[in-house]
């Protein structure tokens, strides 16, 4: 990572007028009816049986090293879609995303191997994130301790399929948090686990910021956003409604939601 001069703001992610469109097969048009069949015939200029969902609409922002940015908004507002676009997992229909370094996306649904033990998943997850075997060996016990999954038994030696959803999510976060990231994106990971785990997670996010990384956090827990983030992007219906300091944006968002 390039040297950062004191006081210099170094961009890590630039979103420039980003539009993301999903194409969903099997659009609901009254399947099997004569009217639906006629409608499909008449729509000759469109892709047959495909419904377009405009999930992100013209979003622009610049993220900088050392920032922790919360993404908030109603369900379906485009938060997770935007993270996937930043990670390079979804192409932009229009606009561009530029990143400095390798973005890492952590979601509670991130795939680990259910039939393998937690121990094996720590190794595979670490390798997938670019850690060497030696680094994984050095950090292994710290990952297990951070996750807390062994506090009530030797669960790390059991297959992942025996874990609760909360245990699995905590292990995923712990693997990702063991590595320093240029850009780390966390999708609802802090919503799982008890307060003790959330406190550890928030502390680790602050450490990642101090190590000149950038953290994006999607969460419906406004307290986690307040405790962790110094900036918030508020999305509604795929559009960027507000971008600013955490307290200012959350105050407006809470007026909007009535919470």
GROMACS .gro file of C-alpha atoms in nm:
model
  259
    1UNK     CA    1   0.000   0.000   0.000
    2UNK     CA    2   0.141   0.341  -0.096
    3UNK     CA    3   0.272   0.576   0.174
    4UNK     CA    4   0.004   0.817   0.297
    5UNK     CA    5   0.129   1.163   0.384
    6UNK     CA    6  -0.011   1.322   0.697
    7UNK     CA    7  -0.333   1.511   0.624
    8UNK     CA    8  -0.364   1.362   0.273
    9UNK     CA    9  -0.697   1.199   0.185
   10UNK     CA   10  -0.635   0.894  -0.030
   11UNK     CA   11  -0.934   0.757  -0.226
   12UNK     CA   12  -0.991   0.381  -0.207
   13UNK     CA   13  -1.330   0.352  -0.384
   14UNK     CA   14  -1.484   0.584  -0.642
   15UNK     CA   15  -1.841   0.517  -0.756
   16UNK     CA   16  -1.923   0.731  -1.060
   17UNK     CA   17  -2.292   0.732  -1.159
   18UNK     CA   18  -2.334   0.359  -1.094
   19UNK     CA   19  -2.648   0.182  -1.217
   20UNK     CA   20  -2.703  -0.188  -1.144
   21UNK     CA   21  -2.982  -0.378  -1.321
   22UNK     CA   22  -3.081  -0.736  -1.243
   23UNK     CA   23  -3.247  -0.946  -1.509
   24UNK     CA   24  -3.485  -1.197  -1.355
   25UNK     CA   25  -3.609  -1.491  -1.561
   26UNK     CA   26  -3.974  -1.586  -1.545
   27UNK     CA   27  -4.143  -1.250  -1.502
   28UNK     CA   28  -4.489  -1.273  -1.345
   29UNK     CA   29  -4.740  -1.197  -1.620
   30UNK     CA   30  -5.019  -1.440  -1.540
   31UNK     CA   31  -4.841  -1.758  -1.639
   32UNK     CA   32  -5.039  -1.984  -1.868
   33UNK     CA   33  -5.318  -1.736  -1.949
   34UNK     CA   34  -5.408  -1.635  -2.305
   35UNK     CA   35  -5.362  -1.268  -2.210
   36UNK     CA   36  -5.010  -1.338  -2.088
   37UNK     CA   37  -4.926  -1.525  -2.408
   38UNK     CA   38  -5.055  -1.236  -2.622
   39UNK     CA   39  -4.859  -0.988  -2.408
   40UNK     CA   40  -4.538  -1.185  -2.462
   41UNK     CA   41  -4.594  -1.193  -2.840
   42UNK     CA   42  -4.654  -0.816  -2.856
   43UNK     CA   43  -4.339  -0.734  -2.657
   44UNK     CA   44  -4.112  -0.827  -2.945
   45UNK     CA   45  -3.861  -0.553  -2.870
   46UNK     CA   46  -3.792  -0.686  -2.519
   47UNK     CA   47  -3.620  -0.995  -2.387
   48UNK     CA   48  -3.889  -1.259  -2.354
   49UNK     CA   49  -3.968  -1.382  -2.004
   50UNK     CA   50  -3.714  -1.147  -1.845
   51UNK     CA   51  -3.803  -0.883  -1.587
   52UNK     CA   52  -3.557  -0.598  -1.521
   53UNK     CA   53  -3.499  -0.478  -1.165
   54UNK     CA   54  -3.316  -0.145  -1.142
   55UNK     CA   55  -3.149  -0.204  -0.803
   56UNK     CA   56  -2.898   0.087  -0.794
   57UNK     CA   57  -2.969   0.417  -0.969
   58UNK     CA   58  -2.689   0.662  -1.046
   59UNK     CA   59  -2.497   0.635  -0.717
   60UNK     CA   60  -2.179   0.844  -0.686
   61UNK     CA   61  -1.940   0.882  -0.391
   62UNK     CA   62  -1.570   0.871  -0.300
   63UNK     CA   63  -1.444   0.664  -0.004
   64UNK     CA   64  -1.107   0.734   0.159
   65UNK     CA   65  -0.852   0.537   0.358
   66UNK     CA   66  -0.922   0.539   0.729
   67UNK     CA   67  -1.300   0.572   0.687
   68UNK     CA   68  -1.566   0.338   0.822
   69UNK     CA   69  -1.879   0.395   0.616
   70UNK     CA   70  -2.221   0.268   0.717
   71UNK     CA   71  -2.479   0.178   0.451
   72UNK     CA   72  -2.837   0.220   0.567
   73UNK     CA   73  -3.180   0.211   0.405
   74UNK     CA   74  -3.502   0.014   0.385
   75UNK     CA   75  -3.503  -0.352   0.280
   76UNK     CA   76  -3.446  -0.370  -0.094
   77UNK     CA   77  -3.288  -0.024  -0.114
   78UNK     CA   78  -2.975  -0.156  -0.291
   79UNK     CA   79  -2.723  -0.168  -0.006
   80UNK     CA   80  -2.599  -0.525  -0.056
   81UNK     CA   81  -2.614  -0.485  -0.435
   82UNK     CA   82  -2.387  -0.181  -0.414
   83UNK     CA   83  -2.136  -0.375  -0.202
   84UNK     CA   84  -2.133  -0.658  -0.457
   85UNK     CA   85  -2.064  -0.406  -0.735
   86UNK     CA   86  -1.773  -0.255  -0.537
   87UNK     CA   87  -1.636  -0.606  -0.487
   88UNK     CA   88  -1.646  -0.664  -0.862
   89UNK     CA   89  -1.913  -0.935  -0.837
   90UNK     CA   90  -2.178  -0.743  -1.034
   91UNK     CA   91  -2.120  -0.543  -1.354
   92UNK     CA   92  -2.250  -0.187  -1.374
   93UNK     CA   93  -2.517  -0.127  -1.637
   94UNK     CA   94  -2.397   0.235  -1.654
   95UNK     CA   95  -2.125   0.425  -1.469
   96UNK     CA   96  -1.803   0.289  -1.322
   97UNK     CA   97  -1.654   0.168  -0.993
   98UNK     CA   98  -1.283   0.228  -0.933
   99UNK     CA   99  -1.098   0.067  -0.641
  100UNK     CA  100  -0.747   0.097  -0.501
  101UNK     CA  101  -0.636  -0.244  -0.379
  102UNK     CA  102  -0.842  -0.560  -0.349
  103UNK     CA  103  -1.192  -0.523  -0.199
  104UNK     CA  104  -1.303  -0.809   0.028
  105UNK     CA  105  -1.676  -0.874   0.077
  106UNK     CA  106  -1.792  -1.049   0.392
  107UNK     CA  107  -2.159  -1.143   0.417
  108UNK     CA  108  -2.341  -1.361   0.664
  109UNK     CA  109  -2.427  -1.583   0.366
  110UNK     CA  110  -2.068  -1.603   0.244
  111UNK     CA  111  -2.004  -1.963   0.147
  112UNK     CA  112  -1.798  -2.187   0.370
  113UNK     CA  113  -1.800  -2.565   0.328
  114UNK     CA  114  -2.078  -2.710   0.544
  115UNK     CA  115  -1.940  -3.063   0.541
  116UNK     CA  116  -1.593  -2.955   0.655
  117UNK     CA  117  -1.497  -2.875   1.012
  118UNK     CA  118  -1.462  -2.520   1.137
  119UNK     CA  119  -1.089  -2.586   1.158
  120UNK     CA  120  -1.065  -2.673   0.789
  121UNK     CA  121  -1.283  -2.375   0.697
  122UNK     CA  122  -1.049  -2.140   0.882
  123UNK     CA  123  -0.761  -2.270   0.669
  124UNK     CA  124  -0.955  -2.258   0.340
  125UNK     CA  125  -1.107  -1.918   0.419
  126UNK     CA  126  -0.765  -1.777   0.503
  127UNK     CA  127  -0.614  -1.912   0.181
  128UNK     CA  128  -0.906  -1.772  -0.021
  129UNK     CA  129  -0.833  -1.428   0.126
  130UNK     CA  130  -0.469  -1.448   0.024
  131UNK     CA  131  -0.308  -1.545   0.354
  132UNK     CA  132  -0.016  -1.788   0.347
  133UNK     CA  133  -0.034  -2.116   0.539
  134UNK     CA  134   0.222  -1.976   0.781
  135UNK     CA  135   0.007  -1.667   0.844
  136UNK     CA  136  -0.300  -1.885   0.900
  137UNK     CA  137  -0.107  -2.104   1.144
  138UNK     CA  138   0.008  -1.795   1.337
  139UNK     CA  139  -0.341  -1.644   1.351
  140UNK     CA  140  -0.546  -1.963   1.386
  141UNK     CA  141  -0.595  -1.958   1.763
  142UNK     CA  142  -0.674  -1.587   1.755
  143UNK     CA  143  -0.945  -1.650   1.495
  144UNK     CA  144  -1.105  -1.924   1.704
  145UNK     CA  145  -1.087  -1.718   2.024
  146UNK     CA  146  -1.227  -1.409   1.851
  147UNK     CA  147  -1.526  -1.604   1.717
  148UNK     CA  148  -1.611  -1.741   2.061
  149UNK     CA  149  -1.750  -2.061   1.910
  150UNK     CA  150  -1.543  -2.281   2.145
  151UNK     CA  151  -1.667  -2.115   2.464
  152UNK     CA  152  -1.925  -2.393   2.519
  153UNK     CA  153  -1.741  -2.689   2.368
  154UNK     CA  154  -1.491  -2.793   2.104
  155UNK     CA  155  -1.709  -2.682   1.812
  156UNK     CA  156  -1.416  -2.587   1.588
  157UNK     CA  157  -1.353  -2.961   1.528
  158UNK     CA  158  -1.716  -3.025   1.423
  159UNK     CA  159  -1.862  -2.987   1.071
  160UNK     CA  160  -2.002  -2.642   0.991
  161UNK     CA  161  -2.346  -2.794   0.932
  162UNK     CA  162  -2.373  -2.849   1.309
  163UNK     CA  163  -2.331  -2.475   1.379
  164UNK     CA  164  -2.613  -2.231   1.442
  165UNK     CA  165  -2.640  -1.949   1.189
  166UNK     CA  166  -2.495  -1.711   1.449
  167UNK     CA  167  -2.191  -1.932   1.513
  168UNK     CA  168  -2.123  -1.965   1.140
  169UNK     CA  169  -2.153  -1.588   1.087
  170UNK     CA  170  -1.917  -1.517   1.377
  171UNK     CA  171  -1.657  -1.756   1.235
  172UNK     CA  172  -1.682  -1.591   0.891
  173UNK     CA  173  -1.629  -1.248   1.043
  174UNK     CA  174  -1.336  -1.375   1.253
  175UNK     CA  175  -1.159  -1.521   0.948
  176UNK     CA  176  -1.201  -1.196   0.753
  177UNK     CA  177  -1.099  -0.979   1.051
  178UNK     CA  178  -0.770  -1.171   1.089
  179UNK     CA  179  -0.634  -1.005   0.775
  180UNK     CA  180  -0.557  -0.640   0.708
  181UNK     CA  181  -0.769  -0.515   0.418
  182UNK     CA  182  -0.745  -0.230   0.171
  183UNK     CA  183  -1.126  -0.230   0.153
  184UNK     CA  184  -1.339  -0.457   0.375
  185UNK     CA  185  -1.715  -0.476   0.319
  186UNK     CA  186  -1.930  -0.631   0.590
  187UNK     CA  187  -2.292  -0.720   0.520
  188UNK     CA  188  -2.491  -0.750   0.846
  189UNK     CA  189  -2.215  -0.945   1.025
  190UNK     CA  190  -2.253  -0.744   1.345
  191UNK     CA  191  -2.622  -0.831   1.367
  192UNK     CA  192  -2.524  -1.177   1.489
  193UNK     CA  193  -2.381  -1.278   1.821
  194UNK     CA  194  -2.409  -1.138   2.170
  195UNK     CA  195  -2.302  -0.793   2.286
  196UNK     CA  196  -1.957  -0.922   2.380
  197UNK     CA  197  -1.891  -1.037   2.021
  198UNK     CA  198  -2.031  -0.714   1.878
  199UNK     CA  199  -1.796  -0.514   2.099
  200UNK     CA  200  -1.497  -0.719   1.978
  201UNK     CA  201  -1.610  -0.672   1.617
  202UNK     CA  202  -1.650  -0.297   1.654
  203UNK     CA  203  -1.304  -0.271   1.812
  204UNK     CA  204  -1.152  -0.468   1.524
  205UNK     CA  205  -1.319  -0.243   1.265
  206UNK     CA  206  -1.167   0.060   1.435
  207UNK     CA  207  -0.826  -0.110   1.419
  208UNK     CA  208  -0.871  -0.177   1.045
  209UNK     CA  209  -0.948   0.192   0.993
  210UNK     CA  210  -0.638   0.293   1.188
  211UNK     CA  211  -0.429   0.060   0.970
  212UNK     CA  212  -0.530   0.280   0.673
  213UNK     CA  213  -0.801   0.052   0.542
  214UNK     CA  214  -1.158   0.142   0.447
  215UNK     CA  215  -1.455  -0.042   0.598
  216UNK     CA  216  -1.812  -0.050   0.464
  217UNK     CA  217  -2.079  -0.183   0.702
  218UNK     CA  218  -2.436  -0.271   0.603
  219UNK     CA  219  -2.653  -0.293   0.912
  220UNK     CA  220  -3.008  -0.234   1.036
  221UNK     CA  221  -2.865  -0.179   1.384
  222UNK     CA  222  -2.823   0.196   1.417
  223UNK     CA  223  -2.626   0.156   1.741
  224UNK     CA  224  -2.362  -0.054   1.561
  225UNK     CA  225  -2.343   0.212   1.290
  226UNK     CA  226  -2.301   0.488   1.551
  227UNK     CA  227  -2.039   0.294   1.746
  228UNK     CA  228  -1.840   0.192   1.438
  229UNK     CA  229  -1.876   0.439   1.150
  230UNK     CA  230  -1.769   0.799   1.098
  231UNK     CA  231  -1.972   0.840   0.776
  232UNK     CA  232  -2.303   0.705   0.643
  233UNK     CA  233  -2.450   0.652   0.296
  234UNK     CA  234  -2.832   0.635   0.302
  235UNK     CA  235  -2.991   0.452   0.007
  236UNK     CA  236  -3.362   0.440  -0.076
  237UNK     CA  237  -3.503   0.266  -0.385
  238UNK     CA  238  -3.152   0.239  -0.524
  239UNK     CA  239  -3.079   0.613  -0.501
  240UNK     CA  240  -2.830   0.784  -0.271
  241UNK     CA  241  -3.055   0.997  -0.052
  242UNK     CA  242  -2.788   1.135   0.185
  243UNK     CA  243  -2.412   1.110   0.243
  244UNK     CA  244  -2.250   1.268   0.547
  245UNK     CA  245  -2.133   1.239   0.909
  246UNK     CA  246  -2.292   0.949   1.098
  247UNK     CA  247  -2.498   1.148   1.349
  248UNK     CA  248  -2.639   1.384   1.086
  249UNK     CA  249  -2.749   1.111   0.847
  250UNK     CA  250  -2.889   0.881   1.118
  251UNK     CA  251  -3.090   1.170   1.265
  252UNK     CA  252  -3.261   1.225   0.927
  253UNK     CA  253  -3.302   0.852   0.868
  254UNK     CA  254  -3.467   0.802   1.207
  255UNK     CA  255  -3.711   1.085   1.129
  256UNK     CA  256  -3.788   0.911   0.798
  257UNK     CA  257  -3.848   0.570   0.956
  258UNK     CA  258  -4.010   0.700   1.276
  259UNK     CA  259  -3.772   0.496   1.492
   0.00000   0.00000   0.00000
